[in-house]
Amino acid sequence: MSIRPNSIEARDVARVLHPYTNAVAHEKVGPMMIERGDGIYVIDNEGNRYIEGLAGLFCASLGFSEQRLMDAAYRQMQKLPFYHSFGGKSHDTAVELAERLVDLSPVPMSKVFFVNSGSEANDTAIKLAWYYHNSIGRPAKKKIISRMRAYHGVTIASASLTGLVNNHRDFDLPIDRVLHTECPLHYRYANPGEDEETFATRCADALEQLIQREGPDTVAAFFAEPLMASGGCIVPPPTYYEKIQAILRKYEILLIADEVICGFGRTGNMFGCETFGLKPDVITMAKQLSAAYQPIAVVMINEKVYSAVRDASGRIGTLGHGFTYGGHPVATAVALETLKIYQERDIVNHVRSIMGEFQSGLKSFADHPLVGNARGVGLIGALELVSNKDSKEVFDPSWGVAAHVGERALKHGLITRALGDTINFCPPMIITKAEIGEMYARARRALDETYAWLQAGRPAAAA
Ligand code: PLP
């Protein structure tokens, strides 16, 4: 498809640098211009309607046309369009939101620090972990452990936590002080014949060995998404977190739970920590916190961390950290309204009432010739594509098989996301059972066409 001169597409190519996009390919194919939203659908500038099978970027929990969130933003704009939280300033929606989040928290928490994105939240959590250990007289505790295939963001520190090659390559990352341990994906990394619990033990042993090699008194914190979403929907095996947390306690290492995707109902509980039994010291949240209608994220810290942070800021004279727009009144007002909607509509029970349909539909792809593994929890899931179901061999990445599925899905009115070899589903939580069926019907057509394309010799052509 050629890009018309002077069209909005041509102007995009001329002036916009896109995240997570191949800039060379983009110059040829141009952007997909999304114009409007309607429930779980988005509509492009040619009037085509797409089911947003990924809720945007795992975030638009209430779909794309929730009037109450628009009204909340407008009301707040009229009252106080901006104020900050520096130097002890505050405003009512920030206070109310902090109270509400502490009430909802899966473990007792003390304070909420406002930021604007998941990356900023995780960056802040790292800084607070360092500040904490310095404050309690353990200045050597500086190393942070994350996991291979984790996703925690893209700032220098959070991209270092992220365990995906394209977030490091040519960015000169990860920084030192950040280490990666085993990824708990049984399907891909278990030894032949190894059951899930034995695999979980091996992952925990690997963590302990890493801590011992590095020196327990040099390790500050361990980061975990309860379910690792962007790495390909990695559901940890039973007993994994029990074993991991016992080791963290043993070596006095903080547990930081990244609830940026799992938070607010996605896994069938309010938080992924509840679904998987995590008891963190620090929690980061974003995305569904405001149903993505405003950029907002938070770091929540427990009393143990807070009291050390408090003492250090008292000694130094300030907490030398903060973002101009952290706790922005419009964002906090929209997040508060989002939480009200979740409560009134009992979003957790709604997710529970449809997640059976979602998961059984997902598992029904297991018989597809391209699908090696179908996995998920609650209203999030992924299909891992393989070229050989028995050997689990992956496709040559240069063939772009998962991307091809994504392109075919678009033709059938479905937006999904290919992440590595996986096709991901994480629709707005307001999706109905009938819409789940329609989403999977479109996905199946895309997979069938991709299979036919492969059978027709596409790999030879690509080679
Ligand atoms: N943490 C997790 C688990 C995420 O999935 C993401 C983004 O997808 C982030 C952090 C980073 O959030 P942001 O893109 O808002 O910086």
XYZ file of C-alpha atoms and ligand atoms in Angstrom:
479
model
C 0.000 0.000 0.000
C 1.463 3.344 -0.963
C 1.228 6.392 1.260
C -0.630 9.306 -0.370
C 1.461 12.495 -0.487
C 0.386 15.093 2.097
C -1.979 12.612 3.768
C -2.000 12.376 7.544
C -0.104 9.100 7.088
C 2.619 10.861 5.076
C 2.829 13.614 7.684
C 3.207 10.994 10.396
C 6.058 9.333 8.533
C 7.691 12.705 8.035
C 7.591 13.823 11.650
C 6.758 11.130 14.214
C 9.292 8.693 15.626
C 7.299 5.692 16.874
C 8.077 3.564 19.908
C 8.382 -0.197 19.369
C 8.302 0.250 15.600
C 10.768 -0.648 12.850
C 11.504 2.839 11.492
C 12.613 1.515 8.092
C 9.433 -0.504 7.602
C 7.341 2.379 8.908
C 8.559 4.660 6.131
C 7.097 2.182 3.651
C 3.862 1.111 5.307
C 3.004 4.218 7.317
C 0.886 4.374 10.455
C -2.498 2.933 11.284
C -4.520 6.016 12.210
C -7.005 5.349 15.008
C -9.725 7.954 15.156
C -12.361 6.920 17.643
C -13.278 4.425 20.291
C -16.544 2.676 21.061
C -16.719 0.168 23.925
C -14.192 -2.597 23.212
C -13.759 -1.343 19.620
C -11.493 1.253 18.039
C -12.188 2.704 14.615
C -9.580 3.780 12.074
C -9.696 6.735 9.685
C -11.244 4.576 6.987
C -14.104 3.576 9.240
C -12.871 0.007 9.939
C -13.827 -1.280 13.399
C -11.440 -3.441 15.386
C -11.906 -5.393 18.592
C -9.082 -4.102 20.788
C -7.913 -7.520 21.936
C -5.119 -6.006 23.991
C -7.049 -3.130 25.617
C -4.586 -0.792 23.910
C -1.469 -1.763 25.807
C -3.057 -3.952 28.509
C -4.622 -0.823 29.975
C -8.009 0.374 28.618
C -9.961 -1.748 31.094
C -13.254 0.110 30.626
C -13.042 0.327 26.853
C -12.818 3.484 24.806
C -16.009 5.433 25.479
C -16.630 5.602 29.223
C -18.490 8.886 29.656
C -18.010 9.048 33.420
C -14.234 9.240 33.046
C -14.532 12.036 30.493
C -16.849 13.940 32.838
C -14.510 13.435 35.793
C -11.621 14.901 33.788
C -13.695 17.868 32.642
C -14.978 18.625 36.140
C -11.467 18.541 37.560
C -10.105 20.698 34.719
C -12.622 23.380 35.635
C -11.836 23.230 39.340
C -8.054 22.829 39.463
C -6.384 21.911 36.161
C -2.923 21.564 37.666
C -1.154 21.531 40.915
C 1.862 19.645 42.204
C 2.822 17.837 45.375
C 6.296 19.291 45.973
C 7.155 21.037 49.227
C 4.159 19.592 51.055
C 1.472 20.948 48.679
C -1.535 18.733 48.151
C -5.055 18.600 46.743
C -8.116 16.597 47.607
C -8.218 14.031 44.769
C -4.606 12.975 45.434
C -5.388 12.437 49.120
C -8.583 10.535 48.401
C -6.891 8.349 45.809
C -4.015 7.542 48.167
C -6.530 6.570 50.885
C -8.479 4.420 48.481
C -5.350 2.619 47.253
C -4.162 1.899 50.783
C -7.650 0.474 51.530
C -7.572 -1.714 48.428
C -3.955 -2.843 48.795
C -3.454 -6.621 48.969
C -1.019 -6.187 51.896
C -0.796 -3.444 54.540
C 0.745 -0.346 52.982
C 1.569 3.029 54.450
C 2.189 5.678 51.762
C 1.526 6.351 48.092
C 4.011 8.189 45.852
C 2.527 9.512 42.605
C 4.281 9.313 39.228
C 3.172 9.291 35.595
C 4.094 5.924 34.113
C 4.956 2.364 35.001
C 8.596 3.006 34.113
C 8.782 5.988 36.440
C 7.122 3.935 39.158
C 9.710 1.168 38.885
C 12.563 3.652 38.649
C 11.251 5.311 41.796
C 10.920 1.942 43.522
C 14.603 1.220 42.811
C 15.627 4.611 44.196
C 13.504 4.105 47.298
C 15.077 0.661 47.822
C 18.535 2.252 47.750
C 17.414 5.113 49.991
C 15.876 2.595 52.397
C 19.000 0.467 52.721
C 21.222 3.540 53.111
C 18.892 4.845 55.792
C 18.975 1.664 57.853
C 22.764 1.464 57.668
C 23.198 -1.144 54.934
C 24.777 0.957 52.201
C 26.265 -2.099 50.449
C 22.801 -3.440 49.583
C 22.477 -2.007 46.078
C 21.952 -4.826 43.548
C 18.501 -5.411 42.139
C 17.407 -8.805 40.843
C 14.852 -9.138 38.098
C 14.027 -12.036 35.778
C 14.775 -12.909 32.194
C 11.774 -11.975 30.009
C 10.486 -9.553 32.665
C 9.067 -6.227 31.523
C 9.340 -3.301 33.889
C 9.635 -0.352 31.538
C 12.074 1.606 29.423
C 13.821 4.287 31.486
C 17.493 3.527 32.034
C 16.883 1.744 35.312
C 13.545 0.094 34.495
C 14.786 -1.005 31.046
C 17.691 -2.598 32.875
C 15.181 -4.560 34.959
C 13.403 -5.576 31.787
C 14.847 -8.885 30.638
C 14.244 -8.625 26.886
C 17.052 -8.287 24.388
C 15.601 -5.474 22.267
C 15.297 -3.234 25.309
C 19.032 -3.572 25.953
C 20.621 -3.974 22.559
C 22.489 -0.852 21.393
C 21.119 1.100 24.363
C 24.160 -0.100 26.353
C 21.928 -1.710 28.960
C 21.471 -3.196 31.481
C 23.347 -0.970 33.909
C 25.466 -2.732 36.493
C 23.698 -3.376 39.815
C 20.862 -5.063 37.894
C 20.936 -8.856 37.609
C 18.565 -11.333 35.981
C 17.549 -14.745 37.258
C 15.543 -17.610 35.740
C 12.263 -17.042 33.945
C 9.568 -19.258 35.501
C 8.006 -20.445 32.228
C 7.631 -24.192 32.658
C 6.607 -24.867 29.055
C 9.853 -23.443 27.685
C 12.476 -23.792 30.414
C 11.638 -26.974 32.365
C 13.982 -29.914 31.864
C 12.484 -32.922 30.056
C 10.100 -34.677 32.431
C 10.477 -32.036 35.163
C 7.166 -31.332 36.892
C 6.029 -27.801 37.748
C 6.946 -27.893 41.425
C 10.413 -29.303 40.798
C 10.908 -26.620 38.183
C 9.772 -23.983 40.730
C 12.331 -25.332 43.209
C 15.051 -25.150 40.571
C 14.149 -21.504 39.822
C 14.264 -20.688 43.545
C 17.604 -22.503 43.926
C 19.000 -20.500 41.013
C 17.923 -17.287 42.746
C 19.592 -18.343 45.980
C 22.792 -19.281 44.169
C 22.839 -15.888 42.443
C 22.367 -14.106 45.782
C 25.160 -16.142 47.341
C 27.500 -15.540 44.419
C 26.899 -11.802 44.552
C 26.942 -11.654 48.358
C 23.616 -11.380 50.234
C 24.714 -8.107 51.824
C 24.937 -6.519 48.355
C 21.399 -7.369 47.194
C 18.724 -4.718 47.787
C 15.536 -5.924 46.113
C 13.822 -8.452 43.864
C 11.306 -7.257 41.264
C 8.415 -9.394 40.083
C 5.363 -8.953 37.904
C 2.994 -11.479 39.539
C 2.248 -12.741 36.018
C 4.861 -11.684 33.468
C 2.770 -10.128 30.743
C 4.919 -8.587 28.017
C 7.447 -11.429 28.152
C 4.681 -13.639 26.714
C 2.095 -14.136 29.456
C 4.247 -16.205 31.779
C 2.176 -17.805 34.527
C 4.471 -18.925 37.357
C 4.183 -22.583 38.434
C 2.572 -23.556 41.760
C 4.832 -23.027 44.823
C 7.165 -20.697 42.872
C 6.461 -17.510 44.837
C 6.356 -19.343 48.174
C 9.879 -20.582 47.532
C 11.141 -17.284 46.137
C 9.740 -15.289 49.057
C 11.314 -17.592 51.641
C 14.711 -16.818 50.100
C 14.057 -13.076 50.006
C 13.103 -13.125 53.680
C 16.171 -15.156 54.556
C 18.523 -12.579 52.998
C 16.489 -9.476 53.958
C 15.858 -8.496 50.357
C 12.879 -6.260 49.579
C 10.150 -7.685 47.351
C 8.813 -5.164 44.851
C 5.663 -6.305 43.046
C 5.024 -4.719 39.675
C 1.231 -4.681 39.394
C 1.304 -2.382 36.357
C -0.614 -4.925 34.249
C -2.001 -7.376 36.813
C -3.530 -4.715 39.050
C -7.244 -3.918 39.238
C -8.964 -7.143 38.386
C -7.032 -8.497 35.425
C -6.116 -11.857 36.976
C -9.503 -12.462 38.624
C -8.594 -10.766 41.911
C -8.103 -7.080 42.558
C -4.323 -7.657 42.435
C -1.999 -10.257 40.964
C -0.407 -10.475 44.434
C -3.641 -12.076 45.666
C -3.857 -14.492 42.751
C -0.268 -15.665 43.223
C 0.288 -15.162 46.968
C 2.873 -12.347 46.986
C 3.504 -10.258 50.099
C 5.558 -7.340 48.817
C 7.139 -4.414 50.653
C 6.608 -2.114 47.686
C 3.994 -2.220 44.910
C 3.979 -0.300 41.645
C 0.715 0.286 39.759
C -0.339 2.090 36.577
C -2.427 1.372 33.451
C -5.820 0.094 34.697
C -5.511 2.432 37.700
C -7.069 5.112 35.472
C -8.421 2.722 32.812
C -5.689 4.463 30.741
C -7.780 7.636 30.356
C -5.016 9.621 32.032
C -1.312 8.908 32.520
C -0.844 8.062 36.188
C 1.105 5.512 38.194
C 1.972 5.004 41.836
C 4.511 3.440 44.136
C 3.096 2.148 47.399
C 5.452 1.478 50.300
C 4.858 -0.299 53.567
C 5.520 1.190 56.987
C 8.953 -0.470 57.290
C 10.154 1.199 54.092
C 8.371 4.448 54.845
C 9.883 4.890 58.298
C 13.404 4.532 56.881
C 12.616 6.906 53.999
C 11.095 9.352 56.456
C 14.192 9.302 58.693
C 16.567 9.803 55.749
C 14.566 12.725 54.367
C 14.568 14.224 57.849
C 18.354 13.959 58.061
C 18.921 15.244 54.532
C 16.244 17.909 54.760
C 14.095 16.747 51.843
C 13.150 13.691 49.788
C 15.040 14.721 46.667
C 12.804 12.984 44.171
C 9.566 13.834 42.362
C 8.007 14.585 38.980
C 6.274 17.837 38.025
C 3.114 16.002 37.017
C 3.155 13.327 39.741
C -0.316 13.267 41.315
C -1.718 15.566 38.618
C -5.229 16.578 39.747
C -6.909 15.534 36.493
C -5.186 12.154 36.532
C -5.976 11.533 40.191
C -9.622 12.572 39.653
C -9.953 10.171 36.719
C -8.264 7.358 38.659
C -10.631 7.919 41.590
C -13.622 7.743 39.263
C -12.189 4.578 37.700
C -11.949 2.950 41.121
C -15.540 4.009 41.866
C -16.691 2.368 38.652
C -14.762 -0.825 39.495
C -16.502 -0.893 42.859
C -20.009 -0.093 41.615
C -19.817 -2.608 38.779
C -17.980 -5.136 40.927
C -15.324 -5.519 38.287
C -13.581 -8.418 40.009
C -16.742 -10.508 40.006
C -17.463 -9.481 36.447
C -14.005 -10.729 35.415
C -14.620 -13.957 37.327
C -17.940 -14.424 35.564
C -16.374 -14.301 32.087
C -12.853 -15.597 32.610
C -13.976 -19.222 32.233
C -15.134 -18.411 28.686
C -11.935 -16.488 28.030
C -9.617 -19.234 29.244
C -11.491 -22.152 27.689
C -11.593 -20.287 24.364
C -7.859 -19.712 24.640
C -7.135 -23.346 25.500
C -9.199 -24.474 22.517
C -6.354 -23.198 20.300
C -4.071 -25.897 21.706
C -5.090 -28.188 18.834
C -4.074 -25.647 16.196
C -1.017 -26.778 14.215
C 0.839 -23.522 14.956
C 0.141 -23.375 18.695
C 2.584 -25.052 21.070
C 1.156 -23.663 24.277
C -1.986 -21.730 25.264
C -1.691 -20.142 28.691
C -3.254 -17.479 30.829
C -5.080 -16.478 34.001
C -8.201 -14.387 34.477
C -8.645 -12.159 31.432
C -5.114 -12.322 30.095
C -3.591 -14.994 27.924
C -1.263 -15.866 25.081
C -0.659 -18.456 22.401
C 2.941 -19.511 21.891
C 3.635 -20.399 18.271
C 6.013 -23.219 17.362
C 7.162 -24.783 14.128
C 7.103 -28.258 15.717
C 4.678 -29.076 18.509
C 6.693 -32.067 19.784
C 10.146 -30.514 19.860
C 8.712 -27.019 20.677
C 11.046 -25.637 18.042
C 10.495 -21.944 17.410
C 10.109 -20.337 13.992
C 13.040 -18.523 12.482
C 12.434 -14.958 13.781
C 13.207 -13.551 10.308
C 10.007 -15.184 8.989
C 7.921 -12.918 11.217
C 5.292 -15.600 11.814
C 3.700 -14.048 14.913
C 3.712 -10.645 13.195
C 1.981 -12.253 10.210
C -0.770 -13.552 12.505
C -1.128 -9.997 13.835
C -1.453 -8.607 10.307
C -4.052 -11.198 9.292
C -5.983 -10.507 12.510
C -6.100 -6.822 11.596
C -7.658 -7.723 8.257
C -10.373 -9.532 10.217
C -10.974 -6.619 12.577
C -8.920 -7.688 15.566
C -5.989 -5.938 17.198
C -3.701 -8.274 19.150
C -0.008 -8.012 19.822
C 2.769 -10.333 18.798
C 5.395 -10.361 21.542
C 8.258 -12.607 20.505
C 6.645 -15.886 19.469
C 3.415 -15.223 21.320
C 0.065 -13.782 20.302
C -1.412 -11.956 23.267
C -4.958 -11.339 24.420
C -5.891 -8.898 27.155
C -9.195 -7.294 26.112
C -10.978 -4.484 27.932
C -12.498 -6.024 31.064
C -15.969 -4.880 29.970
C -15.904 -7.461 27.159
C -18.937 -9.794 27.029
C -18.947 -13.566 26.521
C -20.269 -13.114 22.984
C -17.496 -10.638 22.190
C -14.890 -13.059 23.549
C -16.233 -15.663 21.098
C -16.015 -13.164 18.241
C -12.462 -12.161 19.222
C -11.295 -15.770 19.121
C -13.159 -16.493 15.867
C -11.199 -13.660 14.238
C -7.950 -14.882 15.787
C -8.572 -18.400 14.485
C -9.048 -17.109 10.959
C -5.738 -15.258 11.251
C -3.958 -18.383 12.505
C -5.481 -20.567 9.767
C -4.399 -18.110 7.098
C -0.908 -17.942 8.553
C -0.730 -21.726 8.517
C -1.810 -21.762 4.870
C 0.787 -19.067 4.102
C 3.487 -21.207 5.706
C 2.281 -24.310 3.874
C 2.444 -22.385 0.626
C 6.181 -21.997 1.102
C 6.500 -18.547 2.630
C 9.582 -19.616 4.634
C 11.450 -20.517 1.444
C 10.497 -17.159 -0.039
C 11.654 -15.366 3.110
C 14.958 -17.212 3.321
N 5.667 -2.716 34.237
C 4.941 -3.566 33.523
C 4.578 -4.891 34.090
C 4.505 -3.213 32.236
O 3.827 -4.091 31.502
C 4.831 -1.935 31.745
C 4.388 -1.517 30.402
O 3.817 -2.272 29.642
C 5.619 -1.092 32.519
C 6.011 -1.503 33.779
C 6.035 0.250 32.008
O 4.967 1.091 32.004
P 4.991 2.431 31.096
O 4.918 1.988 29.680
O 3.768 3.167 31.585
O 6.238 3.144 31.430
